[in-house]
Amino acid sequence: MNLTYACPYCEQSVRVEVPPDAEEFDCPACGHANQFPARLFDDGRLCRCAVCPSTDLFMRKDFPQRLGVAIVTIGFVLSSITWGMGYPLSTYAILFATALIDVILYIVMPNVLMCYRCGAQYRGLDTSEDNSYETFQLETHERYRQQKIRLAEHQATVPKLPTDA
């Protein structure tokens, strides 16, 4: 399993290769040993995050979203130009080519499992139909986003204790 996460101790974004029989994984940046929580896997299916206590995971395509938006934007701009110049066949060809690129990338790209709470990414897991994971749910994402905002607001209002020098 390949794990990409933000270390909770040094806050560095790191990627580690974790053997299937490992009981812990070390942060390459700070060396902190992270213990795997109990019942991480259930029947060969990852059922909780290894970095945080969350059990809410979702599956998405392992593809840079900015690149996907760029492809669609370029297709839109080029088709608008050809439409404005009076070339409807070129316009439809560009739109068809953009859609074809999108379909091919959807078929070719592998899946990645992500944690809603900490954003940890798990690659190299069985994400086939047998181990079906949920896809992205906006409601769950919004719940964690609002929780993070409220926690930050609360921490800003709590006075800091003076440290002894």
PDB file of C-alpha atoms in Angstrom:
ATOM      1  CA  MET A   1       0.000   0.000   0.000  1.00  0.00           C
ATOM      2  CA  ASN A   2       1.252   3.453  -0.876  1.00  0.00           C
ATOM      3  CA  LEU A   3       0.218   6.139   1.614  1.00  0.00           C
ATOM      4  CA  THR A   4       0.417   9.899   0.993  1.00  0.00           C
ATOM      5  CA  TYR A   5      -0.451  12.062   4.003  1.00  0.00           C
ATOM      6  CA  ALA A   6       0.373  15.184   5.979  1.00  0.00           C
ATOM      7  CA  CYS A   7       2.301  14.092   9.063  1.00  0.00           C
ATOM      8  CA  PRO A   8       0.379  15.230  12.161  1.00  0.00           C
ATOM      9  CA  TYR A   9       3.657  15.956  13.992  1.00  0.00           C
ATOM     10  CA  CYS A  10       5.864  17.790  11.483  1.00  0.00           C
ATOM     11  CA  GLU A  11       3.014  18.768   9.085  1.00  0.00           C
ATOM     12  CA  GLN A  12       5.095  17.758   6.042  1.00  0.00           C
ATOM     13  CA  SER A  13       3.366  16.093   3.108  1.00  0.00           C
ATOM     14  CA  VAL A  14       5.023  12.697   2.718  1.00  0.00           C
ATOM     15  CA  ARG A  15       4.585   9.478   0.767  1.00  0.00           C
ATOM     16  CA  VAL A  16       5.506   6.089   2.227  1.00  0.00           C
ATOM     17  CA  GLU A  17       5.305   2.543   0.943  1.00  0.00           C
ATOM     18  CA  VAL A  18       3.766   0.386   3.676  1.00  0.00           C
ATOM     19  CA  PRO A  19       4.105  -3.422   3.537  1.00  0.00           C
ATOM     20  CA  PRO A  20       0.839  -5.339   4.066  1.00  0.00           C
ATOM     21  CA  ASP A  21       2.046  -6.953   7.300  1.00  0.00           C
ATOM     22  CA  ALA A  22       3.428  -3.769   8.917  1.00  0.00           C
ATOM     23  CA  GLU A  23       2.151  -2.630  12.305  1.00  0.00           C
ATOM     24  CA  GLU A  24       3.502   0.911  12.033  1.00  0.00           C
ATOM     25  CA  PHE A  25       4.923   3.359   9.518  1.00  0.00           C
ATOM     26  CA  ASP A  26       7.536   6.057   9.999  1.00  0.00           C
ATOM     27  CA  CYS A  27       7.376   9.612   8.709  1.00  0.00           C
ATOM     28  CA  PRO A  28      10.348  10.111   6.361  1.00  0.00           C
ATOM     29  CA  ALA A  29      10.561  13.807   7.299  1.00  0.00           C
ATOM     30  CA  CYS A  30      10.628  13.672  11.105  1.00  0.00           C
ATOM     31  CA  GLY A  31      10.996   9.940  11.814  1.00  0.00           C
ATOM     32  CA  HIS A  32       7.901   9.754  14.036  1.00  0.00           C
ATOM     33  CA  ALA A  33       6.493   6.214  14.248  1.00  0.00           C
ATOM     34  CA  ASN A  34       2.754   6.058  13.558  1.00  0.00           C
ATOM     35  CA  GLN A  35       0.949   2.992  14.873  1.00  0.00           C
ATOM     36  CA  PHE A  36      -1.777   1.454  12.743  1.00  0.00           C
ATOM     37  CA  PRO A  37      -5.119   1.582  14.556  1.00  0.00           C
ATOM     38  CA  ALA A  38      -6.890  -1.622  15.515  1.00  0.00           C
ATOM     39  CA  ARG A  39      -9.119  -3.124  12.827  1.00  0.00           C
ATOM     40  CA  LEU A  40      -7.616  -1.112   9.994  1.00  0.00           C
ATOM     41  CA  PHE A  41      -8.684  -3.786   7.503  1.00  0.00           C
ATOM     42  CA  ASP A  42     -11.924  -5.744   7.515  1.00  0.00           C
ATOM     43  CA  ASP A  43     -11.966  -8.730   5.127  1.00  0.00           C
ATOM     44  CA  GLY A  44      -9.138  -7.201   3.081  1.00  0.00           C
ATOM     45  CA  ARG A  45     -10.957  -3.868   2.819  1.00  0.00           C
ATOM     46  CA  LEU A  46      -9.531  -0.694   4.369  1.00  0.00           C
ATOM     47  CA  CYS A  47     -12.269   0.462   6.722  1.00  0.00           C
ATOM     48  CA  ARG A  48     -10.599   3.395   8.506  1.00  0.00           C
ATOM     49  CA  CYS A  49      -7.835   5.922   8.038  1.00  0.00           C
ATOM     50  CA  ALA A  50      -4.360   4.952   9.235  1.00  0.00           C
ATOM     51  CA  VAL A  51      -3.426   8.566  10.015  1.00  0.00           C
ATOM     52  CA  CYS A  52      -6.487   9.943  11.825  1.00  0.00           C
ATOM     53  CA  PRO A  53      -9.426   8.315  13.655  1.00  0.00           C
ATOM     54  CA  SER A  54     -11.847   8.789  10.742  1.00  0.00           C
ATOM     55  CA  THR A  55     -13.815   5.938   9.221  1.00  0.00           C
ATOM     56  CA  ASP A  56     -15.134   8.072   6.355  1.00  0.00           C
ATOM     57  CA  LEU A  57     -13.248   7.225   3.156  1.00  0.00           C
ATOM     58  CA  PHE A  58     -14.130   7.803  -0.485  1.00  0.00           C
ATOM     59  CA  MET A  59     -12.839   6.639  -3.833  1.00  0.00           C
ATOM     60  CA  ARG A  60     -11.969   8.885  -6.769  1.00  0.00           C
ATOM     61  CA  LYS A  61      -9.843   8.756  -9.883  1.00  0.00           C
ATOM     62  CA  ASP A  62      -6.133   9.350  -9.314  1.00  0.00           C
ATOM     63  CA  PHE A  63      -5.936  12.252 -11.736  1.00  0.00           C
ATOM     64  CA  PRO A  64      -4.960  15.893 -11.158  1.00  0.00           C
ATOM     65  CA  GLN A  65      -8.208  17.858 -11.123  1.00  0.00           C
ATOM     66  CA  ARG A  66      -6.532  21.019 -12.410  1.00  0.00           C
ATOM     67  CA  LEU A  67      -5.368  19.166 -15.517  1.00  0.00           C
ATOM     68  CA  GLY A  68      -8.911  17.912 -16.119  1.00  0.00           C
ATOM     69  CA  VAL A  69     -10.331  21.416 -15.816  1.00  0.00           C
ATOM     70  CA  ALA A  70      -7.585  22.717 -18.128  1.00  0.00           C
ATOM     71  CA  ILE A  71      -8.478  20.143 -20.804  1.00  0.00           C
ATOM     72  CA  VAL A  72     -12.166  21.088 -20.658  1.00  0.00           C
ATOM     73  CA  THR A  73     -11.364  24.825 -20.675  1.00  0.00           C
ATOM     74  CA  ILE A  74      -9.065  24.517 -23.689  1.00  0.00           C
ATOM     75  CA  GLY A  75     -11.721  22.523 -25.533  1.00  0.00           C
ATOM     76  CA  PHE A  76     -14.344  25.139 -24.682  1.00  0.00           C
ATOM     77  CA  VAL A  77     -12.162  28.080 -25.786  1.00  0.00           C
ATOM     78  CA  LEU A  78     -11.069  26.418 -29.052  1.00  0.00           C
ATOM     79  CA  SER A  79     -14.631  25.366 -29.914  1.00  0.00           C
ATOM     80  CA  SER A  80     -15.906  28.888 -29.151  1.00  0.00           C
ATOM     81  CA  ILE A  81     -13.304  30.368 -31.489  1.00  0.00           C
ATOM     82  CA  THR A  82     -14.163  27.995 -34.332  1.00  0.00           C
ATOM     83  CA  TRP A  83     -17.881  28.559 -33.754  1.00  0.00           C
ATOM     84  CA  GLY A  84     -17.352  32.318 -33.896  1.00  0.00           C
ATOM     85  CA  MET A  85     -15.381  31.962 -37.131  1.00  0.00           C
ATOM     86  CA  GLY A  86     -18.245  30.008 -38.689  1.00  0.00           C
ATOM     87  CA  TYR A  87     -16.762  26.498 -38.690  1.00  0.00           C
ATOM     88  CA  PRO A  88     -19.431  24.331 -37.032  1.00  0.00           C
ATOM     89  CA  LEU A  89     -17.843  21.016 -38.094  1.00  0.00           C
ATOM     90  CA  SER A  90     -14.522  22.019 -36.508  1.00  0.00           C
ATOM     91  CA  THR A  91     -16.402  23.096 -33.397  1.00  0.00           C
ATOM     92  CA  TYR A  92     -18.110  19.719 -33.054  1.00  0.00           C
ATOM     93  CA  ALA A  93     -14.844  17.899 -33.792  1.00  0.00           C
ATOM     94  CA  ILE A  94     -13.080  19.797 -30.981  1.00  0.00           C
ATOM     95  CA  LEU A  95     -15.924  19.101 -28.544  1.00  0.00           C
ATOM     96  CA  PHE A  96     -15.973  15.430 -29.530  1.00  0.00           C
ATOM     97  CA  ALA A  97     -12.179  15.166 -29.155  1.00  0.00           C
ATOM     98  CA  THR A  98     -12.355  16.770 -25.700  1.00  0.00           C
ATOM     99  CA  ALA A  99     -15.057  14.316 -24.610  1.00  0.00           C
ATOM    100  CA  LEU A 100     -13.065  11.407 -26.062  1.00  0.00           C
ATOM    101  CA  ILE A 101      -9.937  12.451 -24.133  1.00  0.00           C
ATOM    102  CA  ASP A 102     -12.043  12.621 -20.964  1.00  0.00           C
ATOM    103  CA  VAL A 103     -13.497   9.123 -21.499  1.00  0.00           C
ATOM    104  CA  ILE A 104     -10.089   7.608 -22.260  1.00  0.00           C
ATOM    105  CA  LEU A 105      -8.548   9.166 -19.155  1.00  0.00           C
ATOM    106  CA  TYR A 106     -11.483   7.909 -17.045  1.00  0.00           C
ATOM    107  CA  ILE A 107     -10.930   4.361 -18.287  1.00  0.00           C
ATOM    108  CA  VAL A 108      -7.132   4.383 -18.037  1.00  0.00           C
ATOM    109  CA  MET A 109      -6.564   6.166 -14.717  1.00  0.00           C
ATOM    110  CA  PRO A 110      -6.488   4.068 -11.516  1.00  0.00           C
ATOM    111  CA  ASN A 111      -8.519   4.771  -8.392  1.00  0.00           C
ATOM    112  CA  VAL A 112      -7.253   6.300  -5.162  1.00  0.00           C
ATOM    113  CA  LEU A 113      -8.906   5.995  -1.750  1.00  0.00           C
ATOM    114  CA  MET A 114      -9.007   9.219   0.295  1.00  0.00           C
ATOM    115  CA  CYS A 115      -9.882  10.226   3.834  1.00  0.00           C
ATOM    116  CA  TYR A 116     -12.407  13.048   4.240  1.00  0.00           C
ATOM    117  CA  ARG A 117     -10.894  14.293   7.496  1.00  0.00           C
ATOM    118  CA  CYS A 118      -7.130  14.456   6.877  1.00  0.00           C
ATOM    119  CA  GLY A 119      -6.904  13.975   3.101  1.00  0.00           C
ATOM    120  CA  ALA A 120      -4.665  10.884   3.311  1.00  0.00           C
ATOM    121  CA  GLN A 121      -4.450   9.058  -0.022  1.00  0.00           C
ATOM    122  CA  TYR A 122      -4.189   5.274  -0.312  1.00  0.00           C
ATOM    123  CA  ARG A 123      -2.906   3.765  -3.545  1.00  0.00           C
ATOM    124  CA  GLY A 124      -2.307   0.131  -4.416  1.00  0.00           C
ATOM    125  CA  LEU A 125      -5.423  -1.193  -2.680  1.00  0.00           C
ATOM    126  CA  ASP A 126      -8.056  -3.444  -4.173  1.00  0.00           C
ATOM    127  CA  THR A 127     -10.673  -0.921  -5.326  1.00  0.00           C
ATOM    128  CA  SER A 128     -12.528  -3.336  -7.569  1.00  0.00           C
ATOM    129  CA  GLU A 129     -16.262  -3.943  -7.524  1.00  0.00           C
ATOM    130  CA  ASP A 130     -15.815  -6.624  -4.835  1.00  0.00           C
ATOM    131  CA  ASN A 131     -14.410  -4.046  -2.377  1.00  0.00           C
ATOM    132  CA  SER A 132     -16.648  -1.204  -3.455  1.00  0.00           C
ATOM    133  CA  TYR A 133     -15.980   2.027  -1.612  1.00  0.00           C
ATOM    134  CA  GLU A 134     -18.270   5.011  -1.609  1.00  0.00           C
ATOM    135  CA  THR A 135     -17.658   7.798  -4.070  1.00  0.00           C
ATOM    136  CA  PHE A 136     -17.337  11.419  -2.955  1.00  0.00           C
ATOM    137  CA  GLN A 137     -20.286  12.653  -0.882  1.00  0.00           C
ATOM    138  CA  LEU A 138     -20.573  16.438  -0.620  1.00  0.00           C
ATOM    139  CA  GLU A 139     -22.538  16.227   2.645  1.00  0.00           C
ATOM    140  CA  THR A 140     -19.784  14.263   4.388  1.00  0.00           C
ATOM    141  CA  HIS A 141     -17.099  16.578   2.990  1.00  0.00           C
ATOM    142  CA  GLU A 142     -19.006  19.649   4.180  1.00  0.00           C
ATOM    143  CA  ARG A 143     -19.421  18.158   7.659  1.00  0.00           C
ATOM    144  CA  TYR A 144     -15.646  17.751   8.010  1.00  0.00           C
ATOM    145  CA  ARG A 145     -14.972  21.170   6.479  1.00  0.00           C
ATOM    146  CA  GLN A 146     -17.338  22.886   8.930  1.00  0.00           C
ATOM    147  CA  GLN A 147     -15.843  20.925  11.839  1.00  0.00           C
ATOM    148  CA  LYS A 148     -12.347  22.108  10.858  1.00  0.00           C
ATOM    149  CA  ILE A 149     -13.536  25.745  10.677  1.00  0.00           C
ATOM    150  CA  ARG A 150     -15.252  25.570  14.085  1.00  0.00           C
ATOM    151  CA  LEU A 151     -12.176  23.973  15.662  1.00  0.00           C
ATOM    152  CA  ALA A 152      -9.919  26.719  14.264  1.00  0.00           C
ATOM    153  CA  GLU A 153     -12.301  29.425  15.554  1.00  0.00           C
ATOM    154  CA  HIS A 154     -12.377  27.806  18.994  1.00  0.00           C
ATOM    155  CA  GLN A 155      -8.599  27.558  19.164  1.00  0.00           C
ATOM    156  CA  ALA A 156      -8.315  31.235  18.233  1.00  0.00           C
ATOM    157  CA  THR A 157     -10.527  32.251  21.190  1.00  0.00           C
ATOM    158  CA  VAL A 158      -8.797  30.091  23.798  1.00  0.00           C
ATOM    159  CA  PRO A 159      -6.101  32.097  25.588  1.00  0.00           C
ATOM    160  CA  LYS A 160      -2.623  30.664  25.441  1.00  0.00           C
ATOM    161  CA  LEU A 161      -0.984  29.702  28.689  1.00  0.00           C
ATOM    162  CA  PRO A 162       2.332  31.367  29.434  1.00  0.00           C
ATOM    163  CA  THR A 163       5.324  29.067  29.328  1.00  0.00           C
ATOM    164  CA  ASP A 164       7.932  29.046  32.057  1.00  0.00           C
ATOM    165  CA  ALA A 165      11.331  30.132  30.858  1.00  0.00           C
TER     166      ALA A 165
END
